[in-house]
JSON list of C-alpha atoms and ligand atoms in Angstrom, two decimals:
[
{"chain": "V", "resi": 1162, "resn": "MET", "atom": "CA", "xyz": [0.00, 0.00, 0.00]},
{"chain": "V", "resi": 1163, "resn": "ILE", "atom": "CA", "xyz": [2.75, 2.42, 1.03]},
{"chain": "V", "resi": 1164, "resn": "GLY", "atom": "CA", "xyz": [4.75, 1.21, -1.98]},
{"chain": "V", "resi": 1165, "resn": "THR", "atom": "CA", "xyz": [1.81, 2.00, -4.27]},
{"chain": "V", "resi": 1166, "resn": "PHE", "atom": "CA", "xyz": [1.45, 5.46, -2.75]},
{"chain": "V", "resi": 1167, "resn": "LYS", "atom": "CA", "xyz": [5.18, 6.10, -3.23]},
{"chain": "V", "resi": 1168, "resn": "ALA", "atom": "CA", "xyz": [4.91, 5.01, -6.86]},
{"chain": "V", "resi": 1169, "resn": "LEU", "atom": "CA", "xyz": [2.06, 7.46, -7.35]},
{"chain": "V", "resi": 1170, "resn": "LEU", "atom": "CA", "xyz": [3.84, 10.39, -5.69]},
{"chain": "V", "resi": 1171, "resn": "PRO", "atom": "CA", "xyz": [5.43, 11.76, -8.86]},
{"chain": "V", "resi": 1172, "resn": "ILE", "atom": "CA", "xyz": [2.04, 11.63, -10.60]},
{"chain": "V", "resi": 1173, "resn": "LEU", "atom": "CA", "xyz": [0.36, 13.40, -7.66]},
{"chain": "V", "resi": 1174, "resn": "PHE", "atom": "CA", "xyz": [3.17, 15.96, -7.67]},
{"chain": "V", "resi": 1175, "resn": "LEU", "atom": "CA", "xyz": [2.69, 16.51, -11.38]},
{"chain": "V", "resi": 1176, "resn": "GLY", "atom": "CA", "xyz": [-1.05, 16.98, -10.80]},
{"chain": "V", "resi": 1177, "resn": "ALA", "atom": "CA", "xyz": [-0.45, 19.45, -7.98]},
{"chain": "V", "resi": 1178, "resn": "ALA", "atom": "CA", "xyz": [2.00, 21.44, -10.06]},
{"chain": "V", "resi": 1179, "resn": "MET", "atom": "CA", "xyz": [-0.53, 21.60, -12.85]},
{"chain": "V", "resi": 1180, "resn": "ALA", "atom": "CA", "xyz": [-3.45, 22.56, -10.62]},
{"chain": "V", "resi": 1181, "resn": "ALA", "atom": "CA", "xyz": [-1.47, 25.47, -9.20]},
{"chain": "V", "resi": 1182, "resn": "GLN", "atom": "CA", "xyz": [-1.12, 26.88, -12.72]},
{"chain": "V", "resi": 1183, "resn": "GLU", "atom": "CA", "xyz": [2.51, 27.46, -12.01]},
{"chain": "V", "resi": 1184, "resn": "LEU", "atom": "CA", "xyz": [5.03, 24.97, -13.20]},
{"chain": "V", "resi": 1185, "resn": "LYS", "atom": "CA", "xyz": [7.54, 23.46, -10.84]},
{"chain": "V", "resi": 1186, "resn": "PRO", "atom": "CA", "xyz": [10.56, 21.35, -11.75]},
{"chain": "V", "resi": 1187, "resn": "ILE", "atom": "CA", "xyz": [9.67, 17.68, -12.01]},
{"chain": "V", "resi": 1188, "resn": "GLU", "atom": "CA", "xyz": [12.24, 15.15, -10.88]},
{"chain": "V", "resi": 1189, "resn": "LEU", "atom": "CA", "xyz": [11.71, 12.18, -13.16]},
{"chain": "V", "resi": 1190, "resn": "PRO", "atom": "CA", "xyz": [11.82, 8.66, -11.70]},
{"chain": "V", "resi": 1191, "resn": "LYS", "atom": "CA", "xyz": [15.03, 6.76, -12.38]},
{"chain": "V", "resi": 1192, "resn": "PRO", "atom": "CA", "xyz": [14.78, 5.30, -15.88]},
{"chain": "V", "resi": 1193, "resn": "ASP", "atom": "CA", "xyz": [14.41, 1.55, -16.19]},
{"chain": "V", "resi": 1194, "resn": "THR", "atom": "CA", "xyz": [17.31, 0.71, -18.48]},
{"chain": "V", "resi": 1195, "resn": "THR", "atom": "CA", "xyz": [16.79, -3.04, -18.36]},
{"chain": "V", "resi": 1196, "resn": "GLY", "atom": "CA", "xyz": [13.44, -3.42, -20.12]},
{"chain": "V", "resi": 1197, "resn": "GLY", "atom": "CA", "xyz": [12.16, -3.16, -23.65]},
{"chain": "V", "resi": 1198, "resn": "LYS", "atom": "CA", "xyz": [11.65, -5.51, -26.56]},
{"chain": "V", "resi": 1199, "resn": "PRO", "atom": "CA", "xyz": [14.54, -7.08, -28.51]},
{"chain": "V", "resi": 1200, "resn": "LEU", "atom": "CA", "xyz": [16.04, -4.68, -31.06]},
{"chain": "V", "resi": 1201, "resn": "MET", "atom": "CA", "xyz": [15.02, -6.62, -34.18]},
{"chain": "V", "resi": 1202, "resn": "GLN", "atom": "CA", "xyz": [11.38, -6.72, -33.03]},
{"chain": "V", "resi": 1203, "resn": "VAL", "atom": "CA", "xyz": [11.52, -2.99, -32.33]},
{"chain": "V", "resi": 1204, "resn": "LEU", "atom": "CA", "xyz": [12.90, -2.27, -35.80]},
{"chain": "V", "resi": 1205, "resn": "LYS", "atom": "CA", "xyz": [10.17, -4.46, -37.28]},
{"chain": "V", "resi": 1206, "resn": "ASN", "atom": "CA", "xyz": [7.54, -2.37, -35.43]},
{"chain": "V", "resi": 1207, "resn": "ARG", "atom": "CA", "xyz": [8.95, 1.13, -36.03]},
{"chain": "V", "resi": 1208, "resn": "HIS", "atom": "CA", "xyz": [6.53, 3.34, -37.94]},
{"chain": "V", "resi": 1209, "resn": "SER", "atom": "CA", "xyz": [4.85, 6.75, -37.90]},
{"chain": "V", "resi": 1210, "resn": "ASP", "atom": "CA", "xyz": [1.34, 7.22, -36.48]},
{"chain": "V", "resi": 1211, "resn": "ARG", "atom": "CA", "xyz": [-0.90, 10.26, -36.85]},
{"chain": "V", "resi": 1212, "resn": "GLU", "atom": "CA", "xyz": [-3.88, 9.08, -34.80]},
{"chain": "V", "resi": 1213, "resn": "PHE", "atom": "CA", "xyz": [-3.61, 9.21, -31.03]},
{"chain": "V", "resi": 1214, "resn": "SER", "atom": "CA", "xyz": [-5.77, 8.40, -28.00]},
{"chain": "V", "resi": 1215, "resn": "ALA", "atom": "CA", "xyz": [-6.27, 11.10, -25.36]},
{"chain": "V", "resi": 1216, "resn": "ASP", "atom": "CA", "xyz": [-4.57, 8.94, -22.69]},
{"chain": "V", "resi": 1217, "resn": "THR", "atom": "CA", "xyz": [-1.62, 10.66, -21.05]},
{"chain": "V", "resi": 1218, "resn": "LEU", "atom": "CA", "xyz": [1.75, 9.02, -20.46]},
{"chain": "V", "resi": 1219, "resn": "PRO", "atom": "CA", "xyz": [2.46, 7.89, -16.87]},
{"chain": "V", "resi": 1220, "resn": "LEU", "atom": "CA", "xyz": [5.51, 9.65, -15.44]},
{"chain": "V", "resi": 1221, "resn": "PRO", "atom": "CA", "xyz": [7.72, 6.49, -15.44]},
{"chain": "V", "resi": 1222, "resn": "VAL", "atom": "CA", "xyz": [6.99, 6.05, -19.18]},
{"chain": "V", "resi": 1223, "resn": "LEU", "atom": "CA", "xyz": [7.83, 9.72, -19.85]},
{"chain": "V", "resi": 1224, "resn": "SER", "atom": "CA", "xyz": [11.01, 9.25, -17.81]},
{"chain": "V", "resi": 1225, "resn": "ASN", "atom": "CA", "xyz": [12.08, 6.24, -19.89]},
{"chain": "V", "resi": 1226, "resn": "LEU", "atom": "CA", "xyz": [11.12, 8.03, -23.12]},
{"chain": "V", "resi": 1227, "resn": "LEU", "atom": "CA", "xyz": [13.27, 11.09, -22.37]},
{"chain": "V", "resi": 1228, "resn": "TRP", "atom": "CA", "xyz": [16.20, 8.99, -21.21]},
{"chain": "V", "resi": 1229, "resn": "ALA", "atom": "CA", "xyz": [15.93, 6.97, -24.44]},
{"chain": "V", "resi": 1230, "resn": "ALA", "atom": "CA", "xyz": [15.79, 10.24, -26.41]},
{"chain": "V", "resi": 1231, "resn": "CYS", "atom": "CA", "xyz": [19.04, 11.76, -25.15]},
{"chain": "V", "resi": 1232, "resn": "GLY", "atom": "CA", "xyz": [19.58, 10.80, -21.53]},
{"chain": "V", "resi": 1233, "resn": "ILE", "atom": "CA", "xyz": [23.05, 10.32, -20.08]},
{"chain": "V", "resi": 1234, "resn": "ASN", "atom": "CA", "xyz": [24.15, 6.70, -20.52]},
{"chain": "V", "resi": 1235, "resn": "ARG", "atom": "CA", "xyz": [27.79, 7.18, -19.39]},
{"chain": "V", "resi": 1236, "resn": "ALA", "atom": "CA", "xyz": [27.92, 9.11, -16.14]},
{"chain": "V", "resi": 1237, "resn": "GLU", "atom": "CA", "xyz": [31.71, 9.45, -16.22]},
{"chain": "V", "resi": 1238, "resn": "SER", "atom": "CA", "xyz": [31.70, 11.48, -19.45]},
{"chain": "V", "resi": 1239, "resn": "GLY", "atom": "CA", "xyz": [28.14, 12.82, -19.47]},
{"chain": "V", "resi": 1240, "resn": "LYS", "atom": "CA", "xyz": [27.67, 11.38, -22.94]},
{"chain": "V", "resi": 1241, "resn": "ARG", "atom": "CA", "xyz": [24.22, 10.48, -24.17]},
{"chain": "V", "resi": 1242, "resn": "THR", "atom": "CA", "xyz": [22.06, 7.75, -25.71]},
{"chain": "V", "resi": 1243, "resn": "ALA", "atom": "CA", "xyz": [22.18, 9.74, -28.98]},
{"chain": "V", "resi": 1244, "resn": "PRO", "atom": "CA", "xyz": [25.43, 10.70, -30.72]},
{"chain": "V", "resi": 1245, "resn": "SER", "atom": "CA", "xyz": [26.13, 14.39, -31.36]},
{"chain": "V", "resi": 1246, "resn": "ALA", "atom": "CA", "xyz": [28.65, 16.02, -33.68]},
{"chain": "V", "resi": 1247, "resn": "VAL", "atom": "CA", "xyz": [31.83, 16.98, -31.77]},
{"chain": "V", "resi": 1248, "resn": "ASN", "atom": "CA", "xyz": [29.80, 16.04, -28.68]},
{"chain": "V", "resi": 1249, "resn": "TRP", "atom": "CA", "xyz": [28.35, 19.57, -28.83]},
{"chain": "V", "resi": 1250, "resn": "GLN", "atom": "CA", "xyz": [25.07, 18.27, -27.32]},
{"chain": "V", "resi": 1251, "resn": "GLU", "atom": "CA", "xyz": [23.41, 21.28, -28.87]},
{"chain": "V", "resi": 1252, "resn": "ILE", "atom": "CA", "xyz": [19.92, 19.82, -29.18]},
{"chain": "V", "resi": 1253, "resn": "ASP", "atom": "CA", "xyz": [17.61, 20.69, -26.30]},
{"chain": "V", "resi": 1254, "resn": "VAL", "atom": "CA", "xyz": [14.43, 18.67, -25.93]},
{"chain": "V", "resi": 1255, "resn": "TYR", "atom": "CA", "xyz": [11.40, 20.73, -24.94]},
{"chain": "V", "resi": 1256, "resn": "VAL", "atom": "CA", "xyz": [8.29, 18.88, -23.76]},
{"chain": "V", "resi": 1257, "resn": "ALA", "atom": "CA", "xyz": [4.95, 20.51, -24.57]},
{"chain": "V", "resi": 1258, "resn": "THR", "atom": "CA", "xyz": [2.03, 19.11, -22.54]},
{"chain": "V", "resi": 1259, "resn": "ALA", "atom": "CA", "xyz": [-1.53, 20.25, -21.85]},
{"chain": "V", "resi": 1260, "resn": "HIS", "atom": "CA", "xyz": [-0.26, 21.90, -18.68]},
{"chain": "V", "resi": 1261, "resn": "GLY", "atom": "CA", "xyz": [2.81, 23.67, -19.88]},
{"chain": "V", "resi": 1262, "resn": "LEU", "atom": "CA", "xyz": [6.16, 23.62, -21.57]},
{"chain": "V", "resi": 1263, "resn": "TYR", "atom": "CA", "xyz": [9.19, 22.01, -19.92]},
{"chain": "V", "resi": 1264, "resn": "LEU", "atom": "CA", "xyz": [12.85, 21.59, -20.84]},
{"chain": "V", "resi": 1265, "resn": "TYR", "atom": "CA", "xyz": [14.36, 18.14, -20.35]},
{"chain": "V", "resi": 1266, "resn": "ASP", "atom": "CA", "xyz": [17.51, 18.39, -18.24]},
{"chain": "V", "resi": 1267, "resn": "PRO", "atom": "CA", "xyz": [19.55, 15.21, -18.91]},
{"chain": "V", "resi": 1268, "resn": "ALA", "atom": "CA", "xyz": [22.10, 15.93, -16.14]},
{"chain": "V", "resi": 1269, "resn": "LYS", "atom": "CA", "xyz": [19.40, 16.00, -13.47]},
{"chain": "V", "resi": 1270, "resn": "HIS", "atom": "CA", "xyz": [17.02, 13.73, -15.40]},
{"chain": "V", "resi": 1271, "resn": "ALA", "atom": "CA", "xyz": [14.35, 16.29, -14.61]},
{"chain": "V", "resi": 1272, "resn": "LEU", "atom": "CA", "xyz": [11.90, 18.58, -16.35]},
{"chain": "V", "resi": 1273, "resn": "GLN", "atom": "CA", "xyz": [12.54, 22.28, -15.89]},
{"chain": "V", "resi": 1274, "resn": "PRO", "atom": "CA", "xyz": [9.54, 24.59, -16.22]},
{"chain": "V", "resi": 1275, "resn": "VAL", "atom": "CA", "xyz": [9.54, 27.00, -19.15]},
{"chain": "V", "resi": 1276, "resn": "LEU", "atom": "CA", "xyz": [5.97, 28.23, -19.73]},
{"chain": "V", "resi": 1277, "resn": "ALA", "atom": "CA", "xyz": [2.74, 27.53, -17.80]},
{"chain": "V", "resi": 1278, "resn": "GLU", "atom": "CA", "xyz": [0.77, 27.47, -21.06]},
{"chain": "V", "resi": 1279, "resn": "ASP", "atom": "CA", "xyz": [-0.50, 24.81, -23.42]},
{"chain": "V", "resi": 1280, "resn": "ILE", "atom": "CA", "xyz": [1.47, 25.59, -26.58]},
{"chain": "V", "resi": 1281, "resn": "ARG", "atom": "CA", "xyz": [0.88, 22.20, -28.24]},
{"chain": "V", "resi": 1282, "resn": "ALA", "atom": "CA", "xyz": [-1.11, 23.67, -31.13]},
{"chain": "V", "resi": 1283, "resn": "ALA", "atom": "CA", "xyz": [1.86, 25.88, -32.06]},
{"chain": "V", "resi": 1284, "resn": "THR", "atom": "CA", "xyz": [4.31, 22.96, -32.18]},
{"chain": "V", "resi": 1285, "resn": "GLY", "atom": "CA", "xyz": [3.09, 21.88, -35.62]},
{"chain": "V", "resi": 1286, "resn": "VAL", "atom": "CA", "xyz": [0.66, 22.54, -38.40]},
{"chain": "V", "resi": 1287, "resn": "GLN", "atom": "CA", "xyz": [-1.29, 19.26, -38.39]},
{"chain": "V", "resi": 1288, "resn": "PRO", "atom": "CA", "xyz": [-4.60, 19.13, -36.51]},
{"chain": "V", "resi": 1289, "resn": "PHE", "atom": "CA", "xyz": [-3.62, 16.29, -34.13]},
{"chain": "V", "resi": 1290, "resn": "VAL", "atom": "CA", "xyz": [-0.75, 18.20, -32.51]},
{"chain": "V", "resi": 1291, "resn": "LYS", "atom": "CA", "xyz": [-3.05, 20.29, -30.33]},
{"chain": "V", "resi": 1292, "resn": "GLU", "atom": "CA", "xyz": [-4.48, 17.15, -28.64]},
{"chain": "V", "resi": 1293, "resn": "VAL", "atom": "CA", "xyz": [-1.53, 14.77, -28.48]},
{"chain": "V", "resi": 1294, "resn": "PRO", "atom": "CA", "xyz": [-0.42, 14.31, -24.84]},
{"chain": "V", "resi": 1295, "resn": "ILE", "atom": "CA", "xyz": [3.25, 15.04, -25.60]},
{"chain": "V", "resi": 1296, "resn": "ASN", "atom": "CA", "xyz": [4.84, 17.09, -28.34]},
{"chain": "V", "resi": 1297, "resn": "LEU", "atom": "CA", "xyz": [8.62, 17.18, -28.19]},
{"chain": "V", "resi": 1298, "resn": "VAL", "atom": "CA", "xyz": [10.33, 20.15, -29.81]},
{"chain": "V", "resi": 1299, "resn": "TYR", "atom": "CA", "xyz": [13.99, 19.69, -30.77]},
{"chain": "V", "resi": 1300, "resn": "VAL", "atom": "CA", "xyz": [15.74, 23.05, -30.49]},
{"chain": "V", "resi": 1301, "resn": "ALA", "atom": "CA", "xyz": [19.35, 23.62, -31.54]},
{"chain": "V", "resi": 1302, "resn": "ASP", "atom": "CA", "xyz": [21.35, 25.92, -29.31]},
{"chain": "V", "resi": 1303, "resn": "TYR", "atom": "CA", "xyz": [23.82, 27.46, -31.76]},
{"chain": "V", "resi": 1304, "resn": "ALA", "atom": "CA", "xyz": [25.73, 28.97, -28.82]},
{"chain": "V", "resi": 1305, "resn": "LYS", "atom": "CA", "xyz": [26.99, 25.44, -28.07]},
{"chain": "V", "resi": 1306, "resn": "ILE", "atom": "CA", "xyz": [28.34, 24.92, -31.61]},
{"chain": "V", "resi": 1307, "resn": "THR", "atom": "CA", "xyz": [31.85, 26.24, -31.97]},
{"chain": "V", "resi": 1308, "resn": "ARG", "atom": "CA", "xyz": [33.88, 26.93, -35.11]},
{"chain": "V", "resi": 1309, "resn": "ALA", "atom": "CA", "xyz": [31.19, 26.15, -37.70]},
{"chain": "V", "resi": 1310, "resn": "SER", "atom": "CA", "xyz": [29.57, 28.12, -40.49]},
{"chain": "V", "resi": 1311, "resn": "ASP", "atom": "CA", "xyz": [25.82, 28.80, -40.30]},
{"chain": "V", "resi": 1312, "resn": "SER", "atom": "CA", "xyz": [25.12, 26.15, -42.94]},
{"chain": "V", "resi": 1313, "resn": "ASP", "atom": "CA", "xyz": [27.21, 23.61, -40.99]},
{"chain": "V", "resi": 1314, "resn": "LYS", "atom": "CA", "xyz": [25.34, 24.53, -37.80]},
{"chain": "V", "resi": 1315, "resn": "ALA", "atom": "CA", "xyz": [22.04, 23.84, -39.56]},
{"chain": "V", "resi": 1316, "resn": "PHE", "atom": "CA", "xyz": [23.36, 20.58, -41.04]},
{"chain": "V", "resi": 1317, "resn": "TYR", "atom": "CA", "xyz": [24.75, 19.17, -37.79]},
{"chain": "V", "resi": 1318, "resn": "SER", "atom": "CA", "xyz": [21.70, 20.29, -35.80]},
{"chain": "V", "resi": 1319, "resn": "ALA", "atom": "CA", "xyz": [19.38, 18.50, -38.21]},
{"chain": "V", "resi": 1320, "resn": "ALA", "atom": "CA", "xyz": [21.49, 15.34, -38.05]},
{"chain": "V", "resi": 1321, "resn": "ASP", "atom": "CA", "xyz": [21.77, 15.40, -34.25]},
{"chain": "V", "resi": 1322, "resn": "ALA", "atom": "CA", "xyz": [18.02, 16.03, -33.79]},
{"chain": "V", "resi": 1323, "resn": "ALA", "atom": "CA", "xyz": [17.29, 13.14, -36.15]},
{"chain": "V", "resi": 1324, "resn": "PHE", "atom": "CA", "xyz": [19.31, 10.72, -34.00]},
{"chain": "V", "resi": 1325, "resn": "ILE", "atom": "CA", "xyz": [17.30, 11.76, -30.94]},
{"chain": "V", "resi": 1326, "resn": "SER", "atom": "CA", "xyz": [14.09, 11.41, -32.91]},
{"chain": "V", "resi": 1327, "resn": "GLU", "atom": "CA", "xyz": [15.01, 7.90, -34.02]},
{"chain": "V", "resi": 1328, "resn": "ASN", "atom": "CA", "xyz": [15.74, 6.92, -30.41]},
{"chain": "V", "resi": 1329, "resn": "VAL", "atom": "CA", "xyz": [12.22, 8.13, -29.58]},
{"chain": "V", "resi": 1330, "resn": "TYR", "atom": "CA", "xyz": [10.81, 6.15, -32.51]},
{"chain": "V", "resi": 1331, "resn": "LEU", "atom": "CA", "xyz": [12.53, 3.00, -31.27]},
{"chain": "V", "resi": 1332, "resn": "PHE", "atom": "CA", "xyz": [11.38, 3.53, -27.68]},
{"chain": "V", "resi": 1333, "resn": "CYS", "atom": "CA", "xyz": [7.81, 4.06, -28.92]},
{"chain": "V", "resi": 1334, "resn": "ALA", "atom": "CA", "xyz": [7.97, 0.91, -31.04]},
{"chain": "V", "resi": 1335, "resn": "SER", "atom": "CA", "xyz": [9.14, -1.04, -28.00]},
{"chain": "V", "resi": 1336, "resn": "GLU", "atom": "CA", "xyz": [6.57, 0.48, -25.64]},
{"chain": "V", "resi": 1337, "resn": "GLY", "atom": "CA", "xyz": [3.53, 0.36, -27.94]},
{"chain": "V", "resi": 1338, "resn": "LEU", "atom": "CA", "xyz": [3.35, 4.15, -28.17]},
{"chain": "V", "resi": 1339, "resn": "ALA", "atom": "CA", "xyz": [2.34, 6.12, -31.26]},
{"chain": "V", "resi": 1340, "resn": "THR", "atom": "CA", "xyz": [4.70, 8.75, -32.65]},
{"chain": "V", "resi": 1341, "resn": "VAL", "atom": "CA", "xyz": [5.52, 10.85, -35.68]},
{"chain": "V", "resi": 1342, "resn": "VAL", "atom": "CA", "xyz": [8.41, 13.22, -36.25]},
{"chain": "V", "resi": 1343, "resn": "ARG", "atom": "CA", "xyz": [7.39, 16.47, -37.90]},
{"chain": "V", "resi": 1344, "resn": "GLY", "atom": "CA", "xyz": [9.35, 18.84, -40.09]},
{"chain": "V", "resi": 1345, "resn": "SER", "atom": "CA", "xyz": [6.22, 20.84, -40.85]},
{"chain": "V", "resi": 1346, "resn": "VAL", "atom": "CA", "xyz": [6.51, 23.40, -38.07]},
{"chain": "V", "resi": 1347, "resn": "ASP", "atom": "CA", "xyz": [6.11, 27.19, -38.27]},
{"chain": "V", "resi": 1348, "resn": "ARG", "atom": "CA", "xyz": [9.58, 27.65, -36.76]},
{"chain": "V", "resi": 1349, "resn": "ALA", "atom": "CA", "xyz": [9.54, 31.44, -36.60]},
{"chain": "V", "resi": 1350, "resn": "ALA", "atom": "CA", "xyz": [6.14, 31.58, -34.86]},
{"chain": "V", "resi": 1351, "resn": "LEU", "atom": "CA", "xyz": [7.03, 28.77, -32.46]},
{"chain": "V", "resi": 1352, "resn": "ALA", "atom": "CA", "xyz": [10.34, 30.43, -31.54]},
{"chain": "V", "resi": 1353, "resn": "VAL", "atom": "CA", "xyz": [8.44, 33.57, -30.49]},
{"chain": "V", "resi": 1354, "resn": "ILE", "atom": "CA", "xyz": [5.92, 31.57, -28.43]},
{"chain": "V", "resi": 1355, "resn": "MET", "atom": "CA", "xyz": [8.72, 29.59, -26.76]},
{"chain": "V", "resi": 1356, "resn": "LYS", "atom": "CA", "xyz": [10.62, 32.85, -26.13]},
{"chain": "V", "resi": 1357, "resn": "LEU", "atom": "CA", "xyz": [13.78, 31.44, -27.71]},
{"chain": "V", "resi": 1358, "resn": "ARG", "atom": "CA", "xyz": [16.95, 33.46, -28.15]},
{"chain": "V", "resi": 1359, "resn": "PRO", "atom": "CA", "xyz": [17.94, 34.31, -31.75]},
{"chain": "V", "resi": 1360, "resn": "ASP", "atom": "CA", "xyz": [20.71, 31.68, -31.61]},
{"chain": "V", "resi": 1361, "resn": "GLN", "atom": "CA", "xyz": [18.25, 28.94, -30.64]},
{"chain": "V", "resi": 1362, "resn": "ARG", "atom": "CA", "xyz": [16.63, 27.29, -33.67]},
{"chain": "V", "resi": 1363, "resn": "VAL", "atom": "CA", "xyz": [13.61, 25.01, -33.80]},
{"chain": "V", "resi": 1364, "resn": "VAL", "atom": "CA", "xyz": [14.60, 21.92, -35.80]},
{"chain": "V", "resi": 1365, "resn": "LEU", "atom": "CA", "xyz": [11.81, 19.32, -35.58]},
{"chain": "V", "resi": 1366, "resn": "GLY", "atom": "CA", "xyz": [8.71, 18.43, -33.63]},
{"chain": "V", "resi": 1367, "resn": "GLN", "atom": "CA", "xyz": [7.68, 14.93, -32.56]},
{"chain": "V", "resi": 1368, "resn": "SER", "atom": "CA", "xyz": [4.26, 13.89, -31.27]},
{"chain": "V", "resi": 1369, "resn": "ILE", "atom": "CA", "xyz": [3.90, 11.03, -28.81]},
{"chain": "V", "resi": 1370, "resn": "GLY", "atom": "CA", "xyz": [0.88, 9.32, -27.27]},
{"chain": "V", "resi": 1371, "resn": "TYR", "atom": "CA", "xyz": [-0.93, 6.01, -27.16]},
{"chain": "V", "resi": 1372, "resn": "PRO", "atom": "CA", "xyz": [-2.38, 4.75, -30.44]},
{"chain": "V", "resi": 1373, "resn": "LYS", "atom": "CA", "xyz": [-6.04, 5.59, -31.10]},
{"chain": "V", "resi": 1374, "resn": "LYS", "atom": "CA", "xyz": [-8.24, 2.71, -29.87]},
{"chain": "P", "resi": 1627, "resn": "FMN", "atom": "C1", "xyz": [12.78, 14.81, -41.38]},
{"chain": "P", "resi": 1627, "resn": "FMN", "atom": "C2", "xyz": [11.37, 14.27, -41.38]},
{"chain": "P", "resi": 1627, "resn": "FMN", "atom": "C3", "xyz": [10.31, 15.14, -41.39]},
{"chain": "P", "resi": 1627, "resn": "FMN", "atom": "C4", "xyz": [9.00, 14.66, -41.36]},
{"chain": "P", "resi": 1627, "resn": "FMN", "atom": "N1", "xyz": [7.96, 15.54, -41.28]},
{"chain": "P", "resi": 1627, "resn": "FMN", "atom": "C5", "xyz": [6.71, 15.09, -41.15]},
{"chain": "P", "resi": 1627, "resn": "FMN", "atom": "C6", "xyz": [5.63, 16.00, -40.95]},
{"chain": "P", "resi": 1627, "resn": "FMN", "atom": "O1", "xyz": [5.79, 17.20, -40.90]},
{"chain": "P", "resi": 1627, "resn": "FMN", "atom": "N2", "xyz": [4.40, 15.49, -40.78]},
{"chain": "P", "resi": 1627, "resn": "FMN", "atom": "C7", "xyz": [4.15, 14.14, -40.79]},
{"chain": "P", "resi": 1627, "resn": "FMN", "atom": "O2", "xyz": [2.99, 13.75, -40.64]},
{"chain": "P", "resi": 1627, "resn": "FMN", "atom": "N3", "xyz": [5.15, 13.25, -40.99]},
{"chain": "P", "resi": 1627, "resn": "FMN", "atom": "C8", "xyz": [6.43, 13.69, -41.14]},
{"chain": "P", "resi": 1627, "resn": "FMN", "atom": "N4", "xyz": [7.45, 12.80, -41.27]},
{"chain": "P", "resi": 1627, "resn": "FMN", "atom": "C9", "xyz": [7.19, 11.36, -41.23]},
{"chain": "P", "resi": 1627, "resn": "FMN", "atom": "C10", "xyz": [7.28, 10.74, -42.62]},
{"chain": "P", "resi": 1627, "resn": "FMN", "atom": "O3", "xyz": [6.18, 11.16, -43.40]},
{"chain": "P", "resi": 1627, "resn": "FMN", "atom": "C11", "xyz": [7.32, 9.23, -42.46]},
{"chain": "P", "resi": 1627, "resn": "FMN", "atom": "O4", "xyz": [8.48, 8.86, -41.78]},
{"chain": "P", "resi": 1627, "resn": "FMN", "atom": "C12", "xyz": [7.28, 8.54, -43.83]},
{"chain": "P", "resi": 1627, "resn": "FMN", "atom": "O5", "xyz": [6.03, 8.71, -44.43]},
{"chain": "P", "resi": 1627, "resn": "FMN", "atom": "C13", "xyz": [7.59, 7.06, -43.74]},
{"chain": "P", "resi": 1627, "resn": "FMN", "atom": "O6", "xyz": [6.66, 6.44, -42.85]},
{"chain": "P", "resi": 1627, "resn": "FMN", "atom": "P1", "xyz": [7.18, 5.60, -41.60]},
{"chain": "P", "resi": 1627, "resn": "FMN", "atom": "O7", "xyz": [7.83, 6.54, -40.62]},
{"chain": "P", "resi": 1627, "resn": "FMN", "atom": "O8", "xyz": [5.93, 4.98, -41.01]},
{"chain": "P", "resi": 1627, "resn": "FMN", "atom": "O9", "xyz": [8.14, 4.60, -42.11]},
{"chain": "P", "resi": 1627, "resn": "FMN", "atom": "C14", "xyz": [8.77, 13.27, -41.34]},
{"chain": "P", "resi": 1627, "resn": "FMN", "atom": "C15", "xyz": [9.85, 12.38, -41.37]},
{"chain": "P", "resi": 1627, "resn": "FMN", "atom": "C16", "xyz": [11.13, 12.88, -41.38]},
{"chain": "P", "resi": 1627, "resn": "FMN", "atom": "C17", "xyz": [12.28, 11.89, -41.37]}
]
């Protein structure tokens, strides 16, 4: 009973943070790095979905998803589950939910509050984005990219975001979640809504939820 209550605490905390209409940092539960389906089955299942149920992701699933995306898998070096050019680690993963916008902090494995607003509709141009439980926004922080031309910054950012996106695809295929990566994003409008600096660039969006029943 106490164990069950403890397991629910992060969810209750998330609910409380939402009800207060002010976002608080969310410490994600430790990711379970032992589970999942065998790789070849996951690759067989990987696909894009554009129809989602309204069911939200439990916090442990969101925790595993974000760790799979670009969590730290080598504590000694701080390197991640996704490769990044020159190890710049310039892609930040923003998490847009019904209750607000968060930034995934891989070092703390936590969600940092950004905006207490539902900006999901602005994270893409397709109708489903406004209702999907989670829209990830991959944002390149050009300030972290050293000694590269603007076209190289755009090239490496796109490649690095794509690796993260594929990790999310594979996690979703393993977990029975629905997902689609989206290049069709009004980047300029979204950057204003997210209050990004000029040297932060929206690269891709990715919607995640449970498949429509
Ligand atoms: C860089 C990139 C951008 C994409 N942009 C969109 C998009 O804006 N909207 C969408 O519905 N699908 C988008 N997709 C998903 C593709 O349409 C999808 O991967 C393709 O149709 C193949 O289907 P599959 O992923 O099920 O194999 C994108 C895929 C990639 C790799």
